[in-house]
Coordinates of N, CA, C and O in Angstrom, one line a residue:
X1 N -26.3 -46.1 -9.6 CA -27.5 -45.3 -9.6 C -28.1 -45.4 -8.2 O -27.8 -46.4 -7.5
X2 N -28.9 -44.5 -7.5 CA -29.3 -44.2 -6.5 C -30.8 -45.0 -6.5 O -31.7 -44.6 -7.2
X3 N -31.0 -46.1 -5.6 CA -32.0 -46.6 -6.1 C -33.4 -46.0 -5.1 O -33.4 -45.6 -3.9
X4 N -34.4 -46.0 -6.0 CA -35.8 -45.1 -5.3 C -36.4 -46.6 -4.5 O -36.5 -47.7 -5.0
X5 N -36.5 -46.0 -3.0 CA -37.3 -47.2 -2.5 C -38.8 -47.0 -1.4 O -38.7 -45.9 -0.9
X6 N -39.5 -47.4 -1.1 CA -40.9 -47.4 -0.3 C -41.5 -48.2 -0.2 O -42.5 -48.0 0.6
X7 N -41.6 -49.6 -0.8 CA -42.6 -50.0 -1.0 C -43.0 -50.1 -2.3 O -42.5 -50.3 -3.4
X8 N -44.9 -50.0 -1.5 CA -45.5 -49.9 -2.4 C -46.8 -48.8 -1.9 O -48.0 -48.6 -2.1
X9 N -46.0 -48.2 -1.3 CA -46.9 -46.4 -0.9 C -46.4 -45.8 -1.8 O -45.2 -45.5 -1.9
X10 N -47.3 -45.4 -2.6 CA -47.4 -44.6 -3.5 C -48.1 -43.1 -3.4 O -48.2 -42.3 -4.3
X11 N -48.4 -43.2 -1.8 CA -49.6 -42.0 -1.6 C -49.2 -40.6 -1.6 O -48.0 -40.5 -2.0
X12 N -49.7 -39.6 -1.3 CA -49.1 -38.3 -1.6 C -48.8 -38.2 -0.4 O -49.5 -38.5 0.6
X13 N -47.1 -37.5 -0.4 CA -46.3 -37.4 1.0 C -45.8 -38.7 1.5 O -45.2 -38.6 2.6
X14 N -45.8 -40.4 0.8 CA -45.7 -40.8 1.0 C -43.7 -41.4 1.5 O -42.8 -40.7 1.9
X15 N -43.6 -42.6 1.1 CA -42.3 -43.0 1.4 C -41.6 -42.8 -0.1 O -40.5 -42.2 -0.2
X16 N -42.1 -43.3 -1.1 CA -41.8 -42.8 -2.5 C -41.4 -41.8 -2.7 O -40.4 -41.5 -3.3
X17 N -42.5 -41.0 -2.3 CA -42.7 -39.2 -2.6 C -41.3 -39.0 -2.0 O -40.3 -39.0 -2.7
X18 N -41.2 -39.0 -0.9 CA -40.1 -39.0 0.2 C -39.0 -39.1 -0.3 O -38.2 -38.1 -0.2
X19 N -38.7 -40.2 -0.9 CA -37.3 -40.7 -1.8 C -37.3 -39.6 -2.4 O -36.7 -38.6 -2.0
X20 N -38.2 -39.9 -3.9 CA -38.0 -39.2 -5.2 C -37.7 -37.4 -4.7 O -37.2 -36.8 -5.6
X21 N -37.9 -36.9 -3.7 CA -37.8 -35.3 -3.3 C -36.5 -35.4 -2.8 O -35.9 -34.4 -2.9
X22 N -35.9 -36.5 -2.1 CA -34.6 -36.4 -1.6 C -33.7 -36.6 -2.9 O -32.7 -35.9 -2.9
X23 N -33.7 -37.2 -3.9 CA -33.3 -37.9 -4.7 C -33.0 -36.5 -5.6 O -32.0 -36.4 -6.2
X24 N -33.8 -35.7 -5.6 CA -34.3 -34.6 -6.8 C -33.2 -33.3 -6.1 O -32.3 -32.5 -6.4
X25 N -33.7 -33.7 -5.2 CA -32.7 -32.7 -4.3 C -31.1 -32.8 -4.2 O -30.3 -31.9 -4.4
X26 N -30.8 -34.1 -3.9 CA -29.1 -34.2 -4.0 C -29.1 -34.0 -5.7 O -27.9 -33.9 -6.1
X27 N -30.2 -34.0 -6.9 CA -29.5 -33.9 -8.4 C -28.9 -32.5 -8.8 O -28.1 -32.3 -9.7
X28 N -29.7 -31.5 -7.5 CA -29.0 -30.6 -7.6 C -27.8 -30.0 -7.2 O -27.2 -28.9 -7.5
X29 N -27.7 -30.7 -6.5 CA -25.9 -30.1 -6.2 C -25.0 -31.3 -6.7 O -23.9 -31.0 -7.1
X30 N -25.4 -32.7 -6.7 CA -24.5 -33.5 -7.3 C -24.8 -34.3 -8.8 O -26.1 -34.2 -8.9
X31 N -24.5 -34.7 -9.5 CA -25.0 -35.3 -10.4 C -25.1 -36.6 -10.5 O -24.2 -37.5 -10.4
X32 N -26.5 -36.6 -10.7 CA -26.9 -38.2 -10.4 C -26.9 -39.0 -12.1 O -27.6 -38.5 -13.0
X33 N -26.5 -39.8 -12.3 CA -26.3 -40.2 -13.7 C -27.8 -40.7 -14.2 O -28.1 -40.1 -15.2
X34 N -28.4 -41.4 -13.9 CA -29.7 -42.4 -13.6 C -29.9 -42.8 -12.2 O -29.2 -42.5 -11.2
X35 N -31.2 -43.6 -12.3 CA -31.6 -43.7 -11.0 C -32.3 -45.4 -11.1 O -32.9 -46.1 -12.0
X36 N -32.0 -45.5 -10.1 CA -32.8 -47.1 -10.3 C -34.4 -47.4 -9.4 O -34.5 -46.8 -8.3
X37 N -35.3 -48.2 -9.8 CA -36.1 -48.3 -9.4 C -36.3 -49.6 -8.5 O -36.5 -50.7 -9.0
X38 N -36.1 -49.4 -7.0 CA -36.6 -50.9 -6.3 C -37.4 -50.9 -4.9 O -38.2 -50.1 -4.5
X39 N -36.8 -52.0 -4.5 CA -37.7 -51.6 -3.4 C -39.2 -53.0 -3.3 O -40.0 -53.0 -2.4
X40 N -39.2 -53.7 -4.3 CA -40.4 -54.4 -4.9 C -39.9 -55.8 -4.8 O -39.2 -56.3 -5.6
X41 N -40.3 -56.4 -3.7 CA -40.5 -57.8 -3.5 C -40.6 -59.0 -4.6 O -40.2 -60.1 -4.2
X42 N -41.3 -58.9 -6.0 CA -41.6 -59.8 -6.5 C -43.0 -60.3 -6.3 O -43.7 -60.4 -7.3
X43 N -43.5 -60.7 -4.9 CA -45.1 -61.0 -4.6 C -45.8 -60.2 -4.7 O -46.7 -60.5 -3.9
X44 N -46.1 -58.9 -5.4 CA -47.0 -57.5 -5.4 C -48.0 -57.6 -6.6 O -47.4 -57.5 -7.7
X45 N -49.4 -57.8 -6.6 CA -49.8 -57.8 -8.1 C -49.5 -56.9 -8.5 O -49.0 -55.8 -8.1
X46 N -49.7 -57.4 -10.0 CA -49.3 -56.5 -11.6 C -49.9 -55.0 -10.8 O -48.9 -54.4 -10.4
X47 N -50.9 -54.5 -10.6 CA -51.7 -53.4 -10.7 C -50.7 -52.6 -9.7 O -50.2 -51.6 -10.2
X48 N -50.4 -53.0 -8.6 CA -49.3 -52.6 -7.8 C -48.3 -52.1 -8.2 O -48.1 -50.9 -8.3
X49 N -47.6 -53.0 -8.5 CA -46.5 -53.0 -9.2 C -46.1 -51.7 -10.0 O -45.3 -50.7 -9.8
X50 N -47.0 -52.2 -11.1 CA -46.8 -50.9 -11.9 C -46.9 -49.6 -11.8 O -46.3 -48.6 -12.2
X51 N -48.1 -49.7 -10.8 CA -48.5 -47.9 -10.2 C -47.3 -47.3 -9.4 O -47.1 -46.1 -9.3
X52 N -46.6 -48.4 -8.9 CA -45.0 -47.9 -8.2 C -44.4 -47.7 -9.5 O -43.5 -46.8 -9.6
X53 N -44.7 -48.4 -10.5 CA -43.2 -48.0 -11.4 C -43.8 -46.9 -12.2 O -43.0 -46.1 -12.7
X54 N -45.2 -46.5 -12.4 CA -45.2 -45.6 -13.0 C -45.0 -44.1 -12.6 O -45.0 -43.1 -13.3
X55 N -45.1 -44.3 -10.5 CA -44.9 -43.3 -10.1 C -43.9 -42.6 -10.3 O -44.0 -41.4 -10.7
X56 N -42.8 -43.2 -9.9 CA -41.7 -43.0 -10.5 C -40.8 -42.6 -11.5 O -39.8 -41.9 -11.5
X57 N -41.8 -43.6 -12.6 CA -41.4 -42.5 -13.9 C -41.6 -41.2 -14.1 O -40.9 -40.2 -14.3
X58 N -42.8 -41.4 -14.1 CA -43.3 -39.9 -13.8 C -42.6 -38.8 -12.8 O -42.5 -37.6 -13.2
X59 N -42.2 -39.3 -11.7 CA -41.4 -38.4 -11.2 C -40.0 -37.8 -11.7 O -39.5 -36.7 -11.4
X60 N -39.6 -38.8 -12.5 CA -37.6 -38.8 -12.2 C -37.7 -38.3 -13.9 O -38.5 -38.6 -14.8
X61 N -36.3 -37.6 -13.9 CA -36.5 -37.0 -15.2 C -36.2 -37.6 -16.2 O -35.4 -38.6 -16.2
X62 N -36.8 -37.2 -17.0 CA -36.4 -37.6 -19.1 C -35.4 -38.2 -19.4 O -35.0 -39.2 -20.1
X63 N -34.7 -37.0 -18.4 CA -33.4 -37.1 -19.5 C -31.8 -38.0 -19.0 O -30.6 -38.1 -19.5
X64 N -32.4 -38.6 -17.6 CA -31.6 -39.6 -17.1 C -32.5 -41.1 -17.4 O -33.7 -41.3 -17.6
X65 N -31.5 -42.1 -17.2 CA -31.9 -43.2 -17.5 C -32.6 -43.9 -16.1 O -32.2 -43.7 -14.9
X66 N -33.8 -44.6 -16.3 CA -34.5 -45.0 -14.9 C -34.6 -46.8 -15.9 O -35.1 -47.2 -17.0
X67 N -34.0 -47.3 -14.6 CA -33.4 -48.8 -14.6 C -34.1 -49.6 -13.4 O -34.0 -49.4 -12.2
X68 N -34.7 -50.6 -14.3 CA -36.2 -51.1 -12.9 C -35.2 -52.5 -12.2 O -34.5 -53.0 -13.0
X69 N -35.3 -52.8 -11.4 CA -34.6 -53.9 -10.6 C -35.6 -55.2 -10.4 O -36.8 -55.1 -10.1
X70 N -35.1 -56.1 -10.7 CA -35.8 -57.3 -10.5 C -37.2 -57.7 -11.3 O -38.2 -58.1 -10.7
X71 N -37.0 -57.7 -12.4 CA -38.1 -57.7 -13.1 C -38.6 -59.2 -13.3 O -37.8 -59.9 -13.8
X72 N -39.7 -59.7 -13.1 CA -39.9 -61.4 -13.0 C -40.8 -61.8 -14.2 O -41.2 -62.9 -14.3
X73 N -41.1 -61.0 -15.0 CA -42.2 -61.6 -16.0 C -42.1 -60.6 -17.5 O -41.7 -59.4 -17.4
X74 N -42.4 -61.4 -19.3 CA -41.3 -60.3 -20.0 C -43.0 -59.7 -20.1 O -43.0 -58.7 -20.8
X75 N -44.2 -60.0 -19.7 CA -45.2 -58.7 -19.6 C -44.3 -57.6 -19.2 O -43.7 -56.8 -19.9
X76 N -44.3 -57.7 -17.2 CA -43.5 -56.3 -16.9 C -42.5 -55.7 -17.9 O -42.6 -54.4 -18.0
X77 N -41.5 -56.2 -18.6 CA -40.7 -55.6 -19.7 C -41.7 -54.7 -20.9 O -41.5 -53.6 -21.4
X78 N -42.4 -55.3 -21.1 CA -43.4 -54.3 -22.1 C -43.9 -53.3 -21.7 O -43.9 -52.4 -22.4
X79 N -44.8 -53.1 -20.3 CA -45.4 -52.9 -19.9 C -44.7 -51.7 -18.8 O -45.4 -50.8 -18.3
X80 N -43.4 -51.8 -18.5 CA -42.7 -50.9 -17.9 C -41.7 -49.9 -18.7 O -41.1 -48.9 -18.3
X81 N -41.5 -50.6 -20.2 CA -41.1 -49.9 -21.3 C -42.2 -48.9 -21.5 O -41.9 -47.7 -21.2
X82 N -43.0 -49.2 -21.8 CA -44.1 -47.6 -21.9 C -44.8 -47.1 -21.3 O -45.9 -46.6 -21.5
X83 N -43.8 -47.4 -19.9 CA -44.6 -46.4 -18.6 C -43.1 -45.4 -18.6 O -43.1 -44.4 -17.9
X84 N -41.8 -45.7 -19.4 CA -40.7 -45.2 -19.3 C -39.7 -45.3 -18.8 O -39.1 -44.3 -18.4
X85 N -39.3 -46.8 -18.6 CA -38.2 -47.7 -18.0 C -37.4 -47.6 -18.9 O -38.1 -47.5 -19.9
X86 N -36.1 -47.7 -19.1 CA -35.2 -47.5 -20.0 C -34.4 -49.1 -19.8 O -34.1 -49.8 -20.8
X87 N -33.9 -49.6 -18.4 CA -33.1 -50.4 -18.2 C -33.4 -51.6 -17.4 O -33.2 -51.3 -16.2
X88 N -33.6 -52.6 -17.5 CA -33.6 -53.8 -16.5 C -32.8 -54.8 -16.1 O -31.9 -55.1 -17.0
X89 N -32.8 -55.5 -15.1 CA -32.1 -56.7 -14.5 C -33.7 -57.8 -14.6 O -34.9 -57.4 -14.5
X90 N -33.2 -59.3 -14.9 CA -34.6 -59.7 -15.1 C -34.3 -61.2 -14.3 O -33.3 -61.8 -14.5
X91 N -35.4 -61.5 -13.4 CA -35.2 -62.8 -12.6 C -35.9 -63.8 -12.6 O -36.1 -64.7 -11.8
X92 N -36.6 -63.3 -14.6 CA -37.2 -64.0 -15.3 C -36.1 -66.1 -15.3 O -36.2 -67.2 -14.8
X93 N -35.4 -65.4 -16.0 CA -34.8 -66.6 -16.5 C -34.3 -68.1 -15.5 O -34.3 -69.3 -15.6
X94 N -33.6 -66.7 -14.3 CA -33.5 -68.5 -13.4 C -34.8 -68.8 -12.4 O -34.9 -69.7 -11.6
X95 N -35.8 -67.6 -12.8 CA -37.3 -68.6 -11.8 C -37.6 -69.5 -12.7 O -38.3 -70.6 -12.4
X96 N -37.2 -69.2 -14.1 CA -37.9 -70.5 -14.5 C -36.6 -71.5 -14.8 O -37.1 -72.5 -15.5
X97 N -35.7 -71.6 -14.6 CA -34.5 -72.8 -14.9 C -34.8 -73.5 -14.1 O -34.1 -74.5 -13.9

């Protein structure tokens, strides 16, 4: 998957925006299967965080799978589930081993 990255600029015209329009753009001539969501450090509060992942969802379509990268806490899993994350990698388990 083509992973969406910026940060944590979420603003309009931003680096996000940026991606997700280029991103939207190659789906039309090539087919993008899913898309992955990164770009996110791990040190960003919750409120952050999520407003990146929800921008995202919001942007990228329905009907492909959007797969969040690096997920550190199973809040984020719930909470990125019904913002419309479909798939994760989680870096839950060996921060805490």
């Amino acid at each position: 998957f083509p992973i969406v990255q910026g940060g944590l600029d979420v603003s309009i015209g931003g680096l996000r925006e940026h991606c997700l329009a280029g991103f939207r753009n190659r789906d039309s001539v090539h087919t993008i299967t899913g898309y992955a969501i990164g770009g996110l450090a791990g040190g960003e509060s919750k409120d952050e965080f999520w407003r990146v992942v929800d921008q995202c969802c919001k942007a990228l379509p329905d009907d492909k799978p959007r797969y969040l990268m690096g997920v550190g806490y199973p809040l984020d899993l719930v909470v990125c589930t019904a913002l419309g994350v479909d798939m994760y990698d989680c870096v839950y388990p060996t921060r805490t081993a």
